[in-house]
mmCIF file of C-alpha atoms (C1' of nucleotides) in Angstrom:
data_model
loop_
_atom_site.group_PDB
_atom_site.id
_atom_site.type_symbol
_atom_site.label_atom_id
_atom_site.label_comp_id
_atom_site.label_asym_id
_atom_site.label_seq_id
_atom_site.Cartn_x
_atom_site.Cartn_y
_atom_site.Cartn_z
ATOM 1 C CA MET A 1 -1.175 8.910 -6.520
ATOM 2 C CA THR A 2 -4.122 10.588 -5.306
ATOM 3 C CA HIS A 3 -2.661 12.725 -2.685
ATOM 4 C CA GLN A 4 -3.207 15.979 -1.379
ATOM 5 C CA THR A 5 -0.310 17.324 0.702
ATOM 6 C CA VAL A 6 -0.561 18.411 4.273
ATOM 7 C CA GLY A 7 -2.662 21.467 4.767
ATOM 8 C CA GLN A 8 -2.055 22.964 1.434
ATOM 9 C CA PRO A 9 -5.010 24.553 -0.010
ATOM 10 C CA GLY A 10 -5.788 23.997 -3.782
ATOM 11 C CA LEU A 11 -6.588 20.423 -3.938
ATOM 12 C CA PRO A 12 -9.040 20.305 -1.211
ATOM 13 C CA ASP A 13 -11.121 17.401 -1.831
ATOM 14 C CA ASP A 14 -10.181 15.867 -5.332
ATOM 15 C CA PRO A 15 -12.094 12.705 -5.607
ATOM 16 C CA CYS A 16 -8.607 11.152 -6.836
ATOM 17 C CA ALA A 17 -7.164 11.934 -3.408
ATOM 18 C CA ASN A 18 -9.029 9.001 -1.978
ATOM 19 C CA VAL A 19 -8.417 6.174 -4.339
ATOM 20 C CA VAL A 20 -7.442 2.898 -2.664
ATOM 21 C CA GLU A 21 -5.206 1.483 -5.385
ATOM 22 C CA PRO A 22 -2.714 2.643 -8.005
ATOM 23 C CA THR A 23 -4.513 3.947 -10.951
ATOM 24 C CA PRO A 24 -3.007 5.567 -14.131
ATOM 25 C CA SER A 25 -5.506 8.287 -14.008
ATOM 26 C CA CYS A 26 -4.149 9.821 -10.752
ATOM 27 C CA PRO A 27 -2.101 12.876 -11.539
ATOM 28 C CA VAL A 28 0.830 11.831 -9.527
ATOM 29 C CA GLU A 29 0.888 8.364 -11.344
ATOM 30 C CA ILE A 30 0.694 10.216 -14.689
ATOM 31 C CA THR A 31 3.747 12.379 -13.751
ATOM 32 C CA LEU A 32 5.812 9.512 -12.478
ATOM 33 C CA ALA A 33 4.665 7.397 -15.616
ATOM 34 C CA ALA A 34 6.159 10.249 -17.710
ATOM 35 C CA LEU A 35 9.421 10.158 -15.693
ATOM 36 C CA HIS A 36 9.490 6.375 -15.500
ATOM 37 C CA GLY A 37 12.411 4.320 -16.690
ATOM 38 C CA ARG A 38 16.034 4.588 -16.395
ATOM 39 C CA TRP A 39 17.818 7.353 -18.107
ATOM 40 C CA THR A 40 14.549 9.145 -18.512
ATOM 41 C CA THR A 41 15.447 12.208 -16.322
ATOM 42 C CA LEU A 42 18.774 12.436 -17.783
ATOM 43 C CA VAL A 43 17.395 12.646 -21.236
ATOM 44 C CA ILE A 44 14.971 15.414 -20.122
ATOM 45 C CA ARG A 45 17.915 17.333 -18.555
ATOM 46 C CA GLU A 46 19.614 17.398 -21.822
ATOM 47 C CA PHE A 47 16.507 18.977 -23.335
ATOM 48 C CA LEU A 48 16.386 21.674 -20.655
ATOM 49 C CA HIS A 49 19.386 22.942 -22.301
ATOM 50 C CA GLY A 50 17.858 23.067 -25.495
ATOM 51 C CA GLY A 51 16.648 20.956 -28.589
ATOM 52 C CA ARG A 52 18.734 17.982 -29.597
ATOM 53 C CA THR A 53 18.802 15.422 -32.339
ATOM 54 C CA PHE A 54 19.239 11.682 -31.826
ATOM 55 C CA THR A 55 23.054 11.846 -32.552
ATOM 56 C CA GLU A 56 23.612 14.693 -30.221
ATOM 57 C CA LEU A 57 21.850 12.791 -27.513
ATOM 58 C CA ARG A 58 23.974 9.827 -28.227
ATOM 59 C CA ARG A 59 27.147 11.800 -27.829
ATOM 60 C CA ALA A 60 25.857 13.535 -24.669
ATOM 61 C CA LEU A 61 24.930 10.110 -23.066
ATOM 62 C CA PRO A 62 27.417 7.614 -24.562
ATOM 63 C CA ALA A 63 26.540 4.824 -22.157
ATOM 64 C CA LEU A 64 22.883 4.873 -23.308
ATOM 65 C CA SER A 65 22.155 2.276 -26.054
ATOM 66 C CA ASP A 66 20.364 3.295 -29.137
ATOM 67 C CA LYS A 67 17.485 1.036 -28.485
ATOM 68 C CA VAL A 68 16.862 2.540 -25.001
ATOM 69 C CA LEU A 69 17.217 6.036 -26.339
ATOM 70 C CA SER A 70 14.720 5.409 -29.074
ATOM 71 C CA ASP A 71 12.391 3.928 -26.288
ATOM 72 C CA ARG A 72 12.759 7.067 -24.202
ATOM 73 C CA LEU A 73 12.222 9.429 -26.951
ATOM 74 C CA ALA A 74 9.184 7.667 -28.207
ATOM 75 C CA HIS A 75 7.896 7.540 -24.762
ATOM 76 C CA LEU A 76 8.426 11.113 -23.877
ATOM 77 C CA THR A 77 6.876 12.158 -27.307
ATOM 78 C CA ALA A 78 3.793 9.998 -26.452
ATOM 79 C CA ALA A 79 3.521 11.651 -22.984
ATOM 80 C CA GLY A 80 3.447 15.182 -24.562
ATOM 81 C CA VAL A 81 6.824 16.052 -23.153
ATOM 82 C CA LEU A 82 8.837 16.110 -26.462
ATOM 83 C CA ASP A 83 7.979 17.328 -30.034
ATOM 84 C CA ARG A 84 9.389 15.360 -32.755
ATOM 85 C CA ARG A 85 10.126 16.977 -35.996
ATOM 86 C CA ARG A 86 11.820 15.433 -39.050
ATOM 87 C CA GLU A 87 14.182 17.736 -40.724
ATOM 88 C CA SER A 88 14.015 17.567 -44.552
ATOM 89 C CA GLY A 89 17.225 17.053 -46.378
ATOM 90 C CA TRP A 90 20.010 14.445 -46.077
ATOM 91 C CA PRO A 91 21.086 12.742 -44.029
ATOM 92 C CA PRO A 92 17.802 12.396 -42.305
ATOM 93 C CA ARG A 93 17.683 13.891 -38.917
ATOM 94 C CA VAL A 94 15.102 14.232 -36.415
ATOM 95 C CA HIS A 95 15.032 17.135 -34.039
ATOM 96 C CA TYR A 96 13.388 16.963 -30.511
ATOM 97 C CA THR A 97 12.392 19.839 -28.388
ATOM 98 C CA LEU A 98 10.460 20.054 -25.098
ATOM 99 C CA THR A 99 6.836 21.071 -25.625
ATOM 100 C CA PRO A 100 5.594 23.695 -23.261
ATOM 101 C CA HIS A 101 4.203 21.035 -21.206
ATOM 102 C CA GLY A 102 7.374 19.228 -20.978
ATOM 103 C CA ARG A 103 9.193 22.470 -20.250
ATOM 104 C CA ARG A 104 7.020 22.732 -17.074
ATOM 105 C CA LEU A 105 8.700 19.520 -15.879
ATOM 106 C CA GLY A 106 11.670 21.905 -14.815
ATOM 107 C CA PRO A 107 9.952 22.692 -11.515
ATOM 108 C CA VAL A 108 9.067 19.183 -10.917
ATOM 109 C CA LEU A 109 12.667 18.095 -11.418
ATOM 110 C CA GLN A 110 13.799 21.056 -9.283
ATOM 111 C CA ALA A 111 11.462 19.651 -6.526
ATOM 112 C CA LEU A 112 12.961 16.184 -6.848
ATOM 113 C CA TRP A 113 16.356 17.649 -6.768
ATOM 114 C CA ASP A 114 15.789 19.668 -3.677
ATOM 115 C CA TRP A 115 14.529 16.847 -1.625
ATOM 116 C CA GLY A 116 17.435 14.794 -2.792
ATOM 117 C CA THR A 117 19.942 17.204 -1.642
ATOM 118 C CA GLU A 118 18.392 17.755 1.751
ATOM 119 C CA GLN A 119 20.392 16.465 4.683
ATOM 120 C CA LEU A 120 18.846 13.652 6.417
ATOM 121 C CA PRO A 121 18.111 15.396 9.854
ATOM 122 C CA SER A 122 19.420 13.307 12.824
ATOM 123 C CA THR A 123 15.827 13.209 14.157
ATOM 124 C CA GLU A 124 15.174 9.556 13.270
ATOM 125 C CA THR A 125 16.323 7.538 16.088
ATOM 126 C CA GLU A 126 19.812 8.708 17.072
ATOM 127 C CA GLY A 127 22.322 10.662 15.202
ATOM 128 C CA ALA A 128 22.658 9.389 11.774
ATOM 129 C CA PRO A 129 26.142 10.249 10.123
ATOM 130 C CA PRO A 130 25.844 13.139 7.787
ATOM 131 C CA THR A 131 27.682 11.137 5.102
ATOM 132 C CA ARG A 132 24.605 11.334 2.820
ATOM 133 C CA GLY A 133 24.764 14.859 2.181
ATOM 134 C CA ALA A 134 24.586 16.691 -1.150
ATOM 135 C CA SER A 135 28.245 17.416 -1.412
ATOM 136 C CA SER A 136 29.427 13.991 -2.807
ATOM 137 C CA VAL A 137 27.818 13.929 -6.216
ATOM 138 C CA ILE A 138 28.703 11.194 -8.747
ATOM 139 C CA MET B 1 19.227 12.655 -12.193
ATOM 140 C CA THR B 2 21.746 15.387 -12.082
ATOM 141 C CA HIS B 3 19.639 18.174 -13.505
ATOM 142 C CA GLN B 4 19.471 21.852 -13.286
ATOM 143 C CA THR B 5 16.153 23.368 -14.399
ATOM 144 C CA VAL B 6 15.976 26.025 -16.998
ATOM 145 C CA GLY B 7 17.306 29.405 -15.830
ATOM 146 C CA GLN B 8 16.487 28.735 -12.136
ATOM 147 C CA PRO B 9 19.269 30.030 -9.888
ATOM 148 C CA GLY B 10 20.207 27.922 -6.888
ATOM 149 C CA LEU B 11 21.934 25.071 -8.699
ATOM 150 C CA PRO B 12 24.069 26.786 -10.931
ATOM 151 C CA ASP B 13 26.873 24.418 -11.613
ATOM 152 C CA ASP B 14 26.472 21.454 -9.419
ATOM 153 C CA PRO B 15 28.998 18.862 -10.649
ATOM 154 C CA CYS B 16 26.085 16.191 -10.549
ATOM 155 C CA ALA B 17 24.241 18.235 -13.119
ATOM 156 C CA ASN B 18 26.754 16.870 -15.699
ATOM 157 C CA VAL B 19 26.841 13.161 -15.074
ATOM 158 C CA VAL B 20 26.444 11.100 -18.181
ATOM 159 C CA GLU B 21 24.874 8.033 -16.597
ATOM 160 C CA PRO B 22 22.283 7.243 -13.994
ATOM 161 C CA THR B 23 23.894 7.176 -10.678
ATOM 162 C CA PRO B 24 22.433 6.658 -7.237
ATOM 163 C CA SER B 25 23.992 9.699 -5.692
ATOM 164 C CA CYS B 26 22.195 12.087 -7.975
ATOM 165 C CA PRO B 27 19.665 13.955 -5.926
ATOM 166 C CA VAL B 28 16.863 13.416 -8.312
ATOM 167 C CA GLU B 29 17.676 9.706 -8.417
ATOM 168 C CA ILE B 30 17.736 9.705 -4.625
ATOM 169 C CA THR B 31 14.178 11.205 -4.654
ATOM 170 C CA LEU B 32 12.837 8.885 -7.246
ATOM 171 C CA ALA B 33 14.365 5.922 -5.421
ATOM 172 C CA ALA B 34 12.477 7.011 -2.218
ATOM 173 C CA LEU B 35 9.280 7.109 -4.191
ATOM 174 C CA HIS B 36 10.133 4.028 -6.131
ATOM 175 C CA GLY B 37 7.630 1.126 -6.476
ATOM 176 C CA ARG B 38 4.029 0.578 -6.899
ATOM 177 C CA TRP B 39 1.850 1.732 -4.056
ATOM 178 C CA THR B 40 4.674 3.876 -2.585
ATOM 179 C CA THR B 41 3.116 7.174 -3.153
ATOM 180 C CA LEU B 42 -0.298 6.103 -1.925
ATOM 181 C CA VAL B 43 1.284 4.908 1.374
ATOM 182 C CA ILE B 44 2.981 8.170 1.815
ATOM 183 C CA ARG B 45 -0.472 9.917 1.029
ATOM 184 C CA GLU B 46 -1.779 7.951 4.099
ATOM 185 C CA PHE B 47 0.977 9.366 6.280
ATOM 186 C CA LEU B 48 0.282 12.916 5.165
ATOM 187 C CA HIS B 49 -3.084 12.451 6.963
ATOM 188 C CA GLY B 50 -1.196 11.367 10.172
ATOM 189 C CA GLY B 51 0.642 8.390 11.640
ATOM 190 C CA ARG B 52 -0.543 4.974 11.001
ATOM 191 C CA THR B 53 -0.259 1.320 12.220
ATOM 192 C CA PHE B 54 0.216 -1.688 9.904
ATOM 193 C CA THR B 55 -3.418 -2.646 10.372
ATOM 194 C CA GLU B 56 -4.830 0.785 9.707
ATOM 195 C CA LEU B 57 -2.918 0.864 6.404
ATOM 196 C CA ARG B 58 -4.099 -2.430 5.552
ATOM 197 C CA ARG B 59 -7.508 -1.183 5.941
ATOM 198 C CA ALA B 60 -6.987 1.980 4.163
ATOM 199 C CA LEU B 61 -5.399 0.135 1.222
ATOM 200 C CA PRO B 62 -7.248 -3.150 0.961
ATOM 201 C CA ALA B 63 -5.817 -4.329 -2.260
ATOM 202 C CA LEU B 64 -2.263 -4.044 -1.055
ATOM 203 C CA SER B 65 -0.742 -7.196 -0.037
ATOM 204 C CA ASP B 66 0.911 -7.708 3.291
ATOM 205 C CA LYS B 67 4.113 -8.413 1.831
ATOM 206 C CA VAL B 68 4.285 -5.502 -0.412
ATOM 207 C CA LEU B 69 3.034 -3.247 2.429
ATOM 208 C CA SER B 70 5.794 -4.560 4.579
ATOM 209 C CA ASP B 71 8.390 -3.898 1.825
ATOM 210 C CA ARG B 72 7.159 -0.396 1.389
ATOM 211 C CA LEU B 73 7.259 0.492 5.109
ATOM 212 C CA ALA B 74 10.726 -0.974 5.403
ATOM 213 C CA HIS B 75 11.812 0.852 2.269
ATOM 214 C CA LEU B 76 10.461 4.209 3.304
ATOM 215 C CA THR B 77 11.902 3.720 6.786
ATOM 216 C CA ALA B 78 15.318 3.085 5.333
ATOM 217 C CA ALA B 79 14.974 6.063 3.059
ATOM 218 C CA GLY B 80 14.556 8.298 6.252
ATOM 219 C CA VAL B 81 11.020 8.962 5.262
ATOM 220 C CA LEU B 82 9.218 7.151 7.974
ATOM 221 C CA ASP B 83 9.953 6.677 11.614
ATOM 222 C CA ARG B 84 9.170 3.149 13.080
ATOM 223 C CA ARG B 85 8.099 2.874 16.695
ATOM 224 C CA ARG B 86 7.232 -0.240 18.440
ATOM 225 C CA GLU B 87 4.416 0.313 20.929
ATOM 226 C CA SER B 88 4.785 -1.572 24.102
ATOM 227 C CA GLY B 89 1.890 -3.647 25.276
ATOM 228 C CA TRP B 90 -0.155 -6.328 23.920
ATOM 229 C CA PRO B 91 -1.030 -7.010 20.942
ATOM 230 C CA PRO B 92 2.212 -5.823 19.495
ATOM 231 C CA ARG B 93 1.672 -2.986 17.262
ATOM 232 C CA VAL B 94 3.899 -0.855 15.316
ATOM 233 C CA HIS B 95 3.360 2.802 14.725
ATOM 234 C CA TYR B 96 4.756 4.712 11.644
ATOM 235 C CA THR B 97 4.996 8.363 11.322
ATOM 236 C CA LEU B 98 6.587 10.635 8.783
ATOM 237 C CA THR B 99 10.047 12.152 9.858
ATOM 238 C CA PRO B 100 10.632 15.702 9.133
ATOM 239 C CA HIS B 101 12.426 14.692 6.185
ATOM 240 C CA GLY B 102 9.620 12.729 4.951
ATOM 241 C CA ARG B 103 7.040 15.389 5.681
ATOM 242 C CA ARG B 104 8.868 17.642 3.041
ATOM 243 C CA LEU B 105 7.907 15.154 0.464
ATOM 244 C CA GLY B 106 4.656 16.939 0.595
ATOM 245 C CA PRO B 107 5.676 19.687 -1.740
ATOM 246 C CA VAL B 108 7.388 17.188 -3.938
ATOM 247 C CA LEU B 109 4.162 15.312 -4.381
ATOM 248 C CA GLN B 110 2.349 18.476 -4.910
ATOM 249 C CA ALA B 111 4.580 19.165 -7.917
ATOM 250 C CA LEU B 112 4.077 15.888 -9.251
ATOM 251 C CA TRP B 113 0.374 16.225 -8.927
ATOM 252 C CA ASP B 114 0.226 19.737 -10.405
ATOM 253 C CA TRP B 115 2.068 18.671 -13.464
ATOM 254 C CA GLY B 116 -0.165 15.510 -13.806
ATOM 255 C CA THR B 117 -3.292 17.654 -13.786
ATOM 256 C CA GLU B 118 -2.032 20.160 -16.290
ATOM 257 C CA GLN B 119 -3.833 20.023 -19.660
ATOM 258 C CA LEU B 120 -1.843 19.109 -22.536
ATOM 259 C CA PRO B 121 -1.698 22.391 -24.347
ATOM 260 C CA SER B 122 -2.583 22.096 -28.061
ATOM 261 C CA THR B 123 0.620 23.616 -28.919
ATOM 262 C CA GLU B 124 2.610 20.626 -29.897
ATOM 263 C CA THR B 125 1.707 20.269 -33.634
ATOM 264 C CA GLU B 126 -1.885 20.742 -34.164
ATOM 265 C CA GLY B 127 -4.800 20.660 -31.820
ATOM 266 C CA ALA B 128 -4.516 17.645 -29.500
ATOM 267 C CA PRO B 129 -7.883 16.928 -28.144
ATOM 268 C CA PRO B 130 -8.098 17.877 -24.416
ATOM 269 C CA THR B 131 -9.313 14.436 -23.439
ATOM 270 C CA ARG B 132 -6.515 13.960 -20.988
ATOM 271 C CA GLY B 133 -7.581 16.706 -18.638
ATOM 272 C CA ALA B 134 -7.625 16.617 -14.878
ATOM 273 C CA SER B 135 -11.423 16.217 -14.671
ATOM 274 C CA SER B 136 -11.495 12.433 -14.846
ATOM 275 C CA VAL B 137 -9.904 11.066 -11.830
ATOM 276 C CA ILE B 138 -10.204 7.393 -11.043
ATOM 277 C "C1'" DC C 1 -0.115 -8.638 15.019
ATOM 278 C "C1'" DT C 2 3.579 -7.661 12.206
ATOM 279 C "C1'" DG C 3 6.235 -8.986 9.357
ATOM 280 C "C1'" DA C 4 10.030 -12.713 6.879
ATOM 281 C "C1'" DA C 5 10.665 -16.624 3.321
ATOM 282 C "C1'" DT C 6 9.660 -18.611 -0.620
ATOM 283 C "C1'" DC C 7 7.958 -19.224 -5.515
ATOM 284 C "C1'" DC C 8 6.315 -17.834 -9.972
ATOM 285 C "C1'" DC C 9 5.570 -14.553 -13.449
ATOM 286 C "C1'" DT C 10 5.919 -10.506 -15.729
ATOM 287 C "C1'" DG C 11 8.149 -6.302 -17.652
ATOM 288 C "C1'" DC C 12 12.257 -3.629 -18.060
ATOM 289 C "C1'" DC C 13 16.851 -3.012 -19.674
ATOM 290 C "C1'" DG C 14 20.842 -4.125 -22.242
ATOM 291 C "C1'" DA C 15 23.222 -6.081 -26.532
ATOM 292 C "C1'" DT C 16 23.272 -7.361 -30.966
ATOM 293 C "C1'" DA C 17 21.674 -7.448 -35.633
ATOM 294 C "C1'" DC C 18 18.982 -5.519 -39.179
ATOM 295 C "C1'" DT C 19 15.995 -1.869 -42.295
ATOM 296 C "C1'" DG C 20 13.853 2.793 -44.557
ATOM 297 C "C1'" DC D 1 20.821 8.538 -39.699
ATOM 298 C "C1'" DA D 2 17.328 7.062 -36.938
ATOM 299 C "C1'" DG D 3 15.291 3.865 -35.525
ATOM 300 C "C1'" DT D 4 12.822 -1.441 -35.186
ATOM 301 C "C1'" DA D 5 13.306 -6.734 -34.171
ATOM 302 C "C1'" DT D 6 14.602 -10.230 -31.328
ATOM 303 C "C1'" DC D 7 16.712 -12.446 -27.313
ATOM 304 C "C1'" DG D 8 18.226 -13.013 -22.635
ATOM 305 C "C1'" DG D 9 18.994 -11.565 -17.646
ATOM 306 C "C1'" DC D 10 17.497 -9.839 -13.718
ATOM 307 C "C1'" DA D 11 14.638 -7.343 -10.553
ATOM 308 C "C1'" DG D 12 9.855 -6.053 -8.933
ATOM 309 C "C1'" DG D 13 5.349 -7.482 -7.428
ATOM 310 C "C1'" DG D 14 1.857 -10.633 -6.118
ATOM 311 C "C1'" DA D 15 0.037 -14.942 -3.639
ATOM 312 C "C1'" DT D 16 0.962 -17.990 -0.063
ATOM 313 C "C1'" DT D 17 3.023 -19.723 3.836
ATOM 314 C "C1'" DC D 18 5.577 -19.434 8.182
ATOM 315 C "C1'" DA D 19 7.688 -17.072 12.457
ATOM 316 C "C1'" DG D 20 8.726 -13.674 16.646
#
DNA sequence: CTGAATCCCTGCCGATACTG
DNA sequence: CAGTATCGGCAGGGATTCAG
């Protein structure tokens, strides 16, 4: 996405901050691409609690089909978020863990969470009913 | 998405942190929904530099079609990110600005940017070539 | 000037069935 | 056990055209 936030120092004049169309090389796009797809963030959440095997994930997320779970794991592995390790022995098991890079998604998800829990301040036009608060989850 | 990051205090046992399927009421989903869609983050970037009119945005992002720009503005307005104000006079112009809520997307985009610029550390299995660094933007 | 309506096309998601 | 192959449905995105 090629942004730079308000007055924030640190990314003063990155050339990417001026692109005029979506490009996969933009850092914001890279991150959004890593998080892209339904279920992806829920899968990552599971890993923030520790390593998991395919079956453990399937039990943790029963509504997620094998195919999509497989897709997500492959995608996250390719993105450098997960580390895939075949355990020797029988039955064959594959153990996934967050890479150090993947672990640093924690603050990113925290930022997403924080914004999502924020009340919509009634500063838009009138007084928006505060029914969209953070209290009613699921 | 119903996460809670690693050991981070602040969201200790939010009920949403345990959902087993994607739900629109999860804070992470709310934020990702606000950012959802191609061009969306680029549009937000424009607003981090100040208010804009439809035409100004069209000039800033020439490759963005009118329809999609219109869609994005409507979507961001509905999400409480933008404030839409019809300017009286002729020709009719509409001025958009970030709401306070929308302005707080700055840190979120910063977090996304930061993760995207991070080097993939060669700690995954072997030595991954650092060809995916943050240096080559657009 | 600022969109809304329409059409087509592509890519994602889910379900099912099959393999090392 | 841990995936891959295939298919269908549906929503997103782009181009074009029309309206307030």
